[in-house]
Short mmCIF file of C-alpha atoms and ligand atoms in Angstrom, two decimals:
data_model
loop_
_atom_site.label_atom_id
_atom_site.label_comp_id
_atom_site.label_asym_id
_atom_site.label_seq_id
_atom_site.Cartn_x
_atom_site.Cartn_y
_atom_site.Cartn_z
CA MET X 1147 -190.51 -129.42 -76.77
CA ILE X 1148 -189.83 -130.26 -73.13
CA ALA X 1149 -188.56 -133.44 -71.51
CA ILE X 1150 -189.74 -133.95 -67.94
CA LEU X 1151 -187.14 -136.00 -66.09
CA LYS X 1152 -187.66 -138.78 -63.58
CA PRO X 1153 -187.29 -137.82 -59.92
CA GLY X 1154 -183.76 -138.29 -58.60
CA VAL X 1155 -181.85 -138.25 -61.91
CA SER X 1156 -178.14 -137.58 -61.46
CA THR X 1157 -176.26 -134.59 -62.88
CA LYS X 1158 -174.36 -137.00 -65.13
CA GLN X 1159 -177.63 -138.39 -66.54
CA ILE X 1160 -178.85 -134.85 -67.23
CA GLU X 1161 -175.57 -133.99 -68.97
CA ASP X 1162 -175.73 -137.15 -71.08
CA LEU X 1163 -179.26 -136.31 -72.17
CA CYS X 1164 -178.25 -132.73 -73.10
CA THR X 1165 -175.26 -133.99 -75.08
CA TYR X 1166 -177.51 -136.39 -76.97
CA ILE X 1167 -179.99 -133.60 -77.79
CA GLU X 1168 -177.36 -130.99 -78.66
CA ALA X 1169 -175.74 -133.42 -81.10
CA GLN X 1170 -178.95 -132.95 -83.11
CA HIS X 1171 -178.33 -129.17 -83.32
CA ILE X 1172 -180.92 -128.32 -80.70
CA GLN X 1173 -180.12 -126.04 -77.74
CA THR X 1174 -181.00 -127.28 -74.26
CA HIS X 1175 -182.09 -125.38 -71.20
CA VAL X 1176 -182.23 -127.23 -67.88
CA ILE X 1177 -184.65 -126.04 -65.22
CA VAL X 1178 -184.31 -127.58 -61.78
CA GLY X 1179 -187.59 -126.99 -59.97
CA THR X 1180 -188.60 -127.90 -56.44
CA ASP X 1181 -190.39 -131.06 -57.56
CA GLN X 1182 -189.25 -131.64 -61.12
CA THR X 1183 -186.32 -131.19 -63.44
CA ILE X 1184 -187.19 -130.22 -66.98
CA VAL X 1185 -185.03 -130.00 -70.07
CA GLY X 1186 -186.28 -127.54 -72.66
CA LEU X 1187 -185.40 -128.16 -76.29
CA ILE X 1188 -184.97 -124.94 -78.25
CA GLY X 1189 -184.75 -124.82 -82.00
CA ASP X 1190 -186.39 -126.77 -84.80
CA THR X 1191 -187.47 -129.94 -83.00
CA THR X 1192 -189.43 -131.39 -85.92
CA GLY X 1193 -186.64 -133.93 -86.52
CA ILE X 1194 -186.58 -135.15 -82.91
CA ASP X 1195 -188.07 -138.58 -82.31
CA MET X 1196 -190.30 -137.94 -79.29
CA ARG X 1197 -190.89 -141.62 -78.65
CA HIS X 1198 -187.21 -142.41 -78.60
CA LEU X 1199 -186.61 -139.58 -76.14
CA GLU X 1200 -189.40 -140.98 -73.95
CA THR X 1201 -187.72 -144.36 -73.80
CA MET X 1202 -184.49 -142.91 -72.38
CA GLU X 1203 -183.81 -143.89 -68.77
CA GLN X 1204 -183.74 -140.31 -67.46
CA VAL X 1205 -186.98 -139.22 -69.08
CA GLU X 1206 -190.45 -139.48 -67.61
CA SER X 1207 -192.39 -137.82 -70.42
CA VAL X 1208 -192.00 -135.53 -73.41
CA GLN X 1209 -194.39 -132.77 -74.46
CA ARG X 1210 -194.53 -130.45 -77.42
CA VAL X 1211 -194.80 -126.80 -76.48
CA SER X 1212 -196.76 -125.33 -79.33
CA GLU X 1213 -196.40 -121.67 -78.36
CA PRO X 1214 -193.50 -119.83 -80.03
CA PHE X 1215 -192.26 -118.58 -76.65
CA LYS X 1216 -190.23 -121.18 -74.82
CA LYS X 1217 -188.15 -119.76 -71.98
CA VAL X 1218 -190.96 -117.57 -70.70
CA ASN X 1219 -193.44 -120.46 -70.92
CA ARG X 1220 -194.82 -121.89 -67.70
CA LYS X 1221 -194.73 -125.36 -69.27
CA PHE X 1222 -190.99 -124.89 -69.49
CA HIS X 1223 -190.64 -123.65 -65.92
CA PRO X 1224 -193.63 -124.58 -63.74
CA ASP X 1225 -192.45 -122.67 -60.63
CA ASP X 1226 -192.90 -118.89 -60.45
CA THR X 1227 -189.72 -116.96 -61.15
CA VAL X 1228 -188.58 -115.07 -58.09
CA ILE X 1229 -186.32 -112.05 -58.59
CA ARG X 1230 -184.28 -110.62 -55.72
CA VAL X 1231 -183.29 -106.97 -55.75
CA GLY X 1232 -181.41 -106.05 -52.58
CA ASP X 1233 -183.71 -107.15 -49.76
CA VAL X 1234 -186.79 -107.07 -51.98
CA THR X 1235 -188.32 -110.22 -53.43
CA ILE X 1236 -190.43 -109.97 -56.59
CA GLY X 1237 -192.65 -112.86 -57.69
CA GLY X 1238 -193.63 -116.10 -55.97
CA PRO X 1239 -196.61 -116.80 -53.75
CA ASN X 1240 -195.92 -114.54 -50.76
CA SER X 1241 -194.41 -111.38 -52.13
CA PHE X 1242 -195.96 -108.12 -53.27
CA VAL X 1243 -193.75 -105.27 -54.41
CA VAL X 1244 -194.65 -101.61 -54.78
CA MET X 1245 -192.39 -99.38 -56.89
CA ALA X 1246 -193.25 -95.72 -56.46
CA GLY X 1247 -191.84 -92.34 -57.36
CA PRO X 1248 -192.17 -89.52 -59.84
CA CYS X 1249 -192.58 -89.94 -63.58
CA SER X 1250 -189.42 -87.82 -64.11
CA VAL X 1251 -186.50 -87.10 -61.86
CA GLU X 1252 -186.58 -83.28 -61.58
CA SER X 1253 -184.23 -82.42 -58.71
CA GLU X 1254 -182.57 -83.97 -55.69
CA GLU X 1255 -184.98 -82.22 -53.36
CA GLN X 1256 -188.00 -83.48 -55.33
CA CYS X 1257 -186.77 -87.09 -55.25
CA MET X 1258 -185.80 -87.01 -51.58
CA THR X 1259 -189.20 -85.58 -50.60
CA ILE X 1260 -191.14 -88.16 -52.64
CA ALA X 1261 -188.90 -91.07 -51.58
CA ALA X 1262 -189.43 -90.26 -47.89
CA ALA X 1263 -193.21 -90.31 -48.38
CA ALA X 1264 -193.18 -93.41 -50.59
CA LYS X 1265 -191.04 -95.35 -48.13
CA ALA X 1266 -193.15 -94.27 -45.15
CA ALA X 1267 -196.24 -95.60 -46.95
CA GLY X 1268 -194.59 -98.97 -47.61
CA ALA X 1269 -193.10 -98.73 -51.10
CA THR X 1270 -189.90 -100.77 -51.29
CA ILE X 1271 -188.50 -99.69 -54.67
CA PHE X 1272 -188.08 -96.09 -55.88
CA ARG X 1273 -188.92 -95.25 -59.48
CA GLY X 1274 -187.92 -92.20 -61.49
CA GLY X 1275 -187.30 -91.53 -65.16
CA ALA X 1276 -184.01 -89.89 -66.14
CA PHE X 1277 -184.31 -90.61 -69.88
CA LYS X 1278 -187.89 -89.88 -70.90
CA PRO X 1279 -189.61 -91.21 -74.03
CA ARG X 1280 -191.77 -88.19 -74.92
CA THR X 1281 -194.17 -87.96 -77.84
CA SER X 1282 -192.89 -84.48 -78.65
CA PRO X 1283 -189.19 -83.79 -79.16
CA TYR X 1284 -189.80 -80.36 -77.60
CA ALA X 1285 -191.14 -81.78 -74.31
CA PHE X 1286 -188.84 -82.30 -71.27
CA GLN X 1287 -186.56 -85.20 -72.21
CA GLY X 1288 -185.34 -86.01 -68.69
CA MET X 1289 -182.21 -85.06 -66.75
CA GLY X 1290 -180.13 -87.91 -68.19
CA LYS X 1291 -177.01 -88.87 -66.25
CA GLU X 1292 -177.60 -86.17 -63.65
CA GLY X 1293 -181.00 -87.73 -62.98
CA LEU X 1294 -179.44 -91.16 -62.49
CA ASP X 1295 -176.95 -89.64 -60.01
CA ILE X 1296 -179.88 -88.26 -58.02
CA LEU X 1297 -181.51 -91.72 -58.01
CA SER X 1298 -178.25 -93.17 -56.65
CA LYS X 1299 -178.37 -90.66 -53.80
CA VAL X 1300 -181.95 -91.70 -53.01
CA LYS X 1301 -180.85 -95.34 -53.00
CA ARG X 1302 -178.14 -94.61 -50.42
CA GLU X 1303 -180.25 -92.26 -48.30
CA PHE X 1304 -183.29 -94.54 -48.04
CA GLY X 1305 -181.82 -97.98 -48.70
CA MET X 1306 -184.32 -98.47 -51.52
CA PRO X 1307 -183.39 -100.20 -54.77
CA ILE X 1308 -184.07 -98.01 -57.81
CA ILE X 1309 -185.72 -98.56 -61.19
CA SER X 1310 -185.32 -96.30 -64.21
CA GLU X 1311 -186.07 -96.50 -67.92
CA ILE X 1312 -183.29 -97.23 -70.40
CA MET X 1313 -184.00 -96.14 -73.95
CA ASP X 1314 -180.66 -96.85 -75.61
CA ALA X 1315 -178.25 -99.72 -74.98
CA ARG X 1316 -175.35 -97.26 -75.48
CA ASP X 1317 -176.32 -95.78 -72.10
CA LEU X 1318 -175.89 -99.10 -70.26
CA ASP X 1319 -172.70 -98.01 -68.46
CA LEU X 1320 -174.58 -95.08 -66.94
CA PHE X 1321 -177.07 -97.54 -65.39
CA ASP X 1322 -174.49 -99.48 -63.33
CA ASP X 1323 -176.03 -98.41 -60.03
CA VAL X 1324 -179.65 -98.83 -61.21
CA ASP X 1325 -181.13 -102.05 -59.82
CA ILE X 1326 -183.93 -102.63 -62.34
CA LEU X 1327 -183.87 -101.48 -65.95
CA GLN X 1328 -187.26 -100.47 -67.27
CA VAL X 1329 -188.09 -100.97 -70.93
CA GLY X 1330 -190.87 -98.54 -71.73
CA ALA X 1331 -194.00 -99.32 -73.71
CA ARG X 1332 -192.62 -97.51 -76.75
CA ASN X 1333 -189.53 -99.72 -76.79
CA MET X 1334 -191.18 -103.08 -76.16
CA GLN X 1335 -190.28 -104.19 -79.67
CA ASN X 1336 -186.91 -102.46 -79.92
CA PHE X 1337 -185.27 -105.81 -80.56
CA THR X 1338 -181.74 -104.39 -80.64
CA LEU X 1339 -182.26 -103.01 -77.14
CA LEU X 1340 -183.88 -106.25 -75.93
CA LYS X 1341 -180.96 -108.33 -77.23
CA GLU X 1342 -178.45 -106.07 -75.45
CA LEU X 1343 -180.43 -106.33 -72.21
CA GLY X 1344 -180.41 -110.09 -72.64
CA ARG X 1345 -176.64 -109.95 -72.27
CA THR X 1346 -176.80 -108.09 -68.94
CA ASN X 1347 -177.44 -109.63 -65.55
CA LYS X 1348 -179.82 -106.89 -64.40
CA PRO X 1349 -183.51 -107.44 -63.65
CA ILE X 1350 -185.66 -105.97 -66.42
CA LEU X 1351 -189.19 -104.58 -66.16
CA LEU X 1352 -190.66 -104.96 -69.64
CA LYS X 1353 -193.74 -102.82 -70.23
CA ARG X 1354 -196.46 -103.86 -72.64
CA GLY X 1355 -196.46 -101.87 -75.88
CA LEU X 1356 -199.22 -99.38 -76.64
CA ALA X 1357 -200.89 -101.79 -79.06
CA ALA X 1358 -199.13 -105.04 -78.24
CA THR X 1359 -200.89 -108.35 -77.82
CA ILE X 1360 -200.11 -110.57 -74.86
CA ASP X 1361 -198.21 -112.94 -77.16
CA GLU X 1362 -196.10 -110.07 -78.51
CA LEU X 1363 -195.25 -109.05 -74.94
CA LEU X 1364 -194.18 -112.62 -74.21
CA MET X 1365 -192.09 -112.81 -77.39
CA SER X 1366 -190.28 -109.61 -76.37
CA ALA X 1367 -189.55 -111.16 -72.98
CA GLU X 1368 -188.30 -114.22 -74.88
CA TYR X 1369 -185.75 -111.98 -76.67
CA ILE X 1370 -184.27 -110.95 -73.32
CA MET X 1371 -184.28 -114.49 -71.95
CA ALA X 1372 -182.85 -115.95 -75.16
CA GLY X 1373 -179.79 -113.76 -74.56
CA GLY X 1374 -179.26 -115.40 -71.18
CA ASN X 1375 -180.97 -112.98 -68.79
CA ASP X 1376 -183.66 -114.83 -66.80
CA GLN X 1377 -184.61 -111.89 -64.59
CA VAL X 1378 -187.54 -110.45 -66.49
CA MET X 1379 -190.82 -109.06 -65.13
CA LEU X 1380 -193.75 -108.05 -67.25
CA CYS X 1381 -195.79 -104.89 -66.80
CA GLU X 1382 -199.39 -104.34 -67.84
CA ARG X 1383 -199.73 -100.56 -68.25
CA GLY X 1384 -202.84 -100.30 -70.41
CA ILE X 1385 -203.26 -100.54 -74.14
CA ARG X 1386 -204.60 -98.02 -76.61
CA SER X 1387 -208.24 -98.19 -77.59
CA TYR X 1388 -210.91 -95.86 -78.98
CA ASP X 1389 -212.13 -94.46 -75.68
CA LYS X 1390 -210.77 -91.05 -74.74
CA ARG X 1391 -212.00 -91.01 -71.15
CA THR X 1392 -208.84 -92.65 -69.88
CA ARG X 1393 -205.29 -92.41 -71.23
CA ASN X 1394 -205.26 -96.13 -72.04
CA VAL X 1395 -207.45 -99.13 -71.31
CA PHE X 1396 -206.17 -101.23 -68.44
CA ASP X 1397 -206.29 -104.86 -69.48
CA VAL X 1398 -207.05 -106.59 -66.20
CA CYS X 1399 -207.59 -109.84 -68.15
CA ALA X 1400 -203.90 -109.85 -69.03
CA ILE X 1401 -203.00 -110.61 -65.40
CA PRO X 1402 -204.64 -114.06 -65.10
CA VAL X 1403 -203.82 -114.86 -68.72
CA LEU X 1404 -200.13 -114.09 -68.18
CA ARG X 1405 -200.21 -115.98 -64.87
CA GLU X 1406 -201.33 -119.08 -66.79
CA LEU X 1407 -198.90 -118.69 -69.69
CA THR X 1408 -195.72 -117.60 -67.96
CA HIS X 1409 -193.71 -118.01 -64.77
CA LEU X 1410 -192.44 -114.40 -64.89
CA PRO X 1411 -193.58 -111.88 -62.25
CA ILE X 1412 -196.44 -109.59 -63.33
CA ILE X 1413 -196.46 -105.93 -62.32
CA ALA X 1414 -199.38 -103.57 -62.92
CA ASP X 1415 -199.02 -99.85 -63.64
CA PRO X 1416 -202.35 -98.12 -62.91
CA SER X 1417 -200.84 -94.64 -63.48
CA HIS X 1418 -200.13 -94.86 -67.20
CA ALA X 1419 -203.17 -97.11 -67.66
CA THR X 1420 -205.63 -94.48 -66.47
CA GLY X 1421 -203.84 -91.14 -66.88
CA TYR X 1422 -205.88 -89.51 -64.09
CA THR X 1423 -205.09 -89.43 -60.39
CA ARG X 1424 -208.66 -90.22 -59.31
CA PHE X 1425 -208.73 -93.50 -61.25
CA VAL X 1426 -205.32 -94.79 -60.14
CA THR X 1427 -206.33 -96.31 -56.80
CA PRO X 1428 -209.43 -98.19 -58.06
CA VAL X 1429 -207.37 -99.74 -60.86
CA ALA X 1430 -204.52 -100.57 -58.46
CA LEU X 1431 -207.08 -102.43 -56.33
CA ALA X 1432 -208.50 -104.29 -59.34
CA ALA X 1433 -205.00 -105.34 -60.43
CA THR X 1434 -204.19 -106.53 -56.92
CA ALA X 1435 -207.42 -108.52 -56.76
CA ALA X 1436 -206.61 -110.05 -60.17
CA GLY X 1437 -203.39 -111.42 -58.70
CA CYS X 1438 -200.51 -109.26 -59.89
CA ASP X 1439 -197.15 -109.55 -58.09
CA GLY X 1440 -196.83 -105.83 -57.52
CA LEU X 1441 -197.51 -102.29 -58.68
CA GLU X 1442 -195.59 -99.44 -60.23
CA VAL X 1443 -197.20 -96.14 -59.32
CA GLU X 1444 -196.33 -92.49 -59.97
CA VAL X 1445 -196.24 -90.28 -56.86
CA HIS X 1446 -195.48 -86.55 -56.73
CA HIS X 1447 -195.63 -84.04 -53.87
CA ASP X 1448 -196.42 -81.16 -56.25
CA PRO X 1449 -198.18 -82.61 -59.30
CA ALA X 1450 -199.23 -79.19 -60.60
CA HIS X 1451 -195.58 -78.40 -61.27
CA ALA X 1452 -194.43 -81.89 -62.34
CA ALA X 1453 -192.26 -81.96 -65.46
CA SER X 1454 -194.31 -84.89 -66.82
CA ASP X 1455 -197.46 -86.87 -66.02
CA GLY X 1456 -198.63 -84.64 -63.14
CA ALA X 1457 -202.26 -85.39 -64.05
CA GLN X 1458 -201.85 -89.03 -63.03
CA ALA X 1459 -199.60 -88.63 -59.99
CA LEU X 1460 -200.82 -89.55 -56.51
CA LEU X 1461 -200.07 -87.12 -53.70
CA PRO X 1462 -198.29 -88.78 -50.77
CA ASP X 1463 -201.56 -88.99 -48.77
CA GLN X 1464 -203.37 -90.50 -51.71
CA PHE X 1465 -200.56 -93.00 -52.11
CA GLN X 1466 -200.81 -93.93 -48.43
CA ASP X 1467 -204.55 -94.46 -48.86
CA MET X 1468 -203.91 -96.66 -51.91
CA MET X 1469 -201.38 -98.73 -49.95
CA ASP X 1470 -203.83 -99.20 -47.06
CA ARG X 1471 -206.54 -100.38 -49.41
CA VAL X 1472 -204.20 -102.65 -51.38
CA ALA X 1473 -203.28 -104.29 -48.06
CA LEU X 1474 -206.99 -104.91 -47.37
CA ILE X 1475 -207.44 -106.57 -50.78
CA ARG X 1476 -204.38 -108.73 -50.22
CA HIS X 1477 -205.66 -109.73 -46.81
CA ALA X 1478 -209.05 -110.62 -48.29
CA LEU X 1479 -207.36 -112.81 -50.90
C1 LIG F 2693 -193.05 -94.31 -67.38
O1 LIG F 2693 -193.05 -95.31 -66.63
O2 LIG F 2693 -192.83 -93.16 -66.98
C2 LIG F 2693 -193.43 -94.50 -68.81
C3 LIG F 2693 -193.03 -93.65 -69.73
O3 LIG F 2693 -194.23 -95.56 -69.00
P1 LIG F 2693 -194.77 -96.24 -70.35
O4 LIG F 2693 -193.54 -96.68 -71.09
O5 LIG F 2693 -195.62 -97.36 -69.85
O6 LIG F 2693 -195.55 -95.20 -71.10
MN1 LIG F 2694 -194.91 -91.33 -66.61
#
């Protein structure tokens, strides 16, 4: 349930309303937007008398929010969430972020080479996996802490914020210098991890699970927000289907659907969606045209020798070409 407040209500009036609601064992969440202030009621609101609430002096109207996700709901928070990472803005009407880098951190030289190319082409955030969720326990598992140290060096050298995947909340201390924590598709419903991340104040990129519905993605984001962390972005990275021609099926529909349902920024990952270099740029363009807030793309200068996901990596020139064409789509929009 949400209570939309009258324009110009005082802080005291908002506090009084929250006290009244909380006395009925319901949590409140106040959202001060540019045009409206909204109080969200979280918990079992079946006992709340909507009509009484509507008659209160501070309240303009009351609506039931039928979806099970509250904090991520656009009804709850009509303005787009904007996340700031260093100088980079993610979300909102005028921003578009590109996060680029290798699937796995392999060496300092590899990351420096790729970061220079990614930055030159216009990427503003550097990605690289140090803890890798691999299907086989015998495959390269990532460089771990050493990999994160290399990412920190890239951050200093190029002034680019960094994003890396966290698989285990016990590693949180190691991620102090990482600007955005990525939750991989395989961990989208690792609720223990999500709850721990909810207690941090770091931006989180939450990737859609291999077979997760849009509502399940939103409920996982709700776990993080319920813990108090509002800085969540969602990532469409393709879902599993029966076709073997691409690694996954990119759900372009998810972008406008999420835009309608939630205020959180939406990032598209055309690399894991397609699995093949030659399909990455067309899907990046489709995602941009569908209105995503940014892209996460794998780039490698020597894909043939990449430790993971070489088959889907863009070479620096191919990445530059993608960036040029994404700019054309954005201009056309
Ligand atoms: C990745 O970004 O390298 C990754 C493993 O992605 P996903 O979790 O989407 O498979
Ligand atoms: Mn990868």
